[in-house]
């Protein structure tokens, strides 16, 4: 059952299902979506197992306005995604999970976009592509029409690169089945598009779009691309001694953002656009002490290690 787009409820109202690319969202997007749910629905948001979101209880009178506002205020999301974008599910990936062998979300978004530009599918055809970074299979590769399990692979130069084991034939519901491995250790950048093309054309009725121009394969999938370009990281001279809080307070803008955590000073300017919670999570503490907020969120070991990339030096008086 297709839950994306506008659909009638039994009570005469409508629900709006919205596709979130690979389930990766940002704080400002969720805030905008919540505002739309308040304005046009009953303040309720529902989450889907396919990593998408829904607003129920939208009246006929409010439907067009709600759809327009979603498109205007959250342009990365879509109520009418193309076939492979709609069917793509991904685990967290190695940006925030130490178990993952690959950057699942970044590759999932890029591959789906490239293949949707290349192919059109029979009307009503769905193709579910599940990405997971390791054998814990949080992305449930075995039940996808196509499953991609992160692995290490060798490229044509003999270098170790990100790769996938390819599963085919999974299913759910009345067509439930466990997919079988058809290829192992496929380098994502060099070979995955060709492997997927063969499967999509042979098993899912994919046809190359008229006028399609292939993208050179030397173009790599972006690694967890941010919604907005991150500000270039400035070279910050290491202080000769501890920094004062008065100095930290001067760096309190999006273009120049310092924070203090546990007695250490960090320049997080270049991380604002990439932070998964959005820059709005960090900016309230810009030029100030973020220790309580950082420790209170229960950040992962990956996040704590990532913080080391931004350290400038100790705060006078410590903490």
mmCIF file of C-alpha atoms in Angstrom, residues 18 76 220 274:
data_model
loop_
_atom_site.group_PDB
_atom_site.id
_atom_site.type_symbol
_atom_site.label_atom_id
_atom_site.label_comp_id
_atom_site.label_asym_id
_atom_site.label_seq_id
_atom_site.Cartn_x
_atom_site.Cartn_y
_atom_site.Cartn_z
ATOM 1 C CA UNK A 18 5.825 12.683 2.882
ATOM 2 C CA UNK A 76 14.197 18.263 0.299
ATOM 3 C CA UNK A 220 31.864 9.699 -6.318
ATOM 4 C CA UNK A 274 26.237 18.829 9.137
#
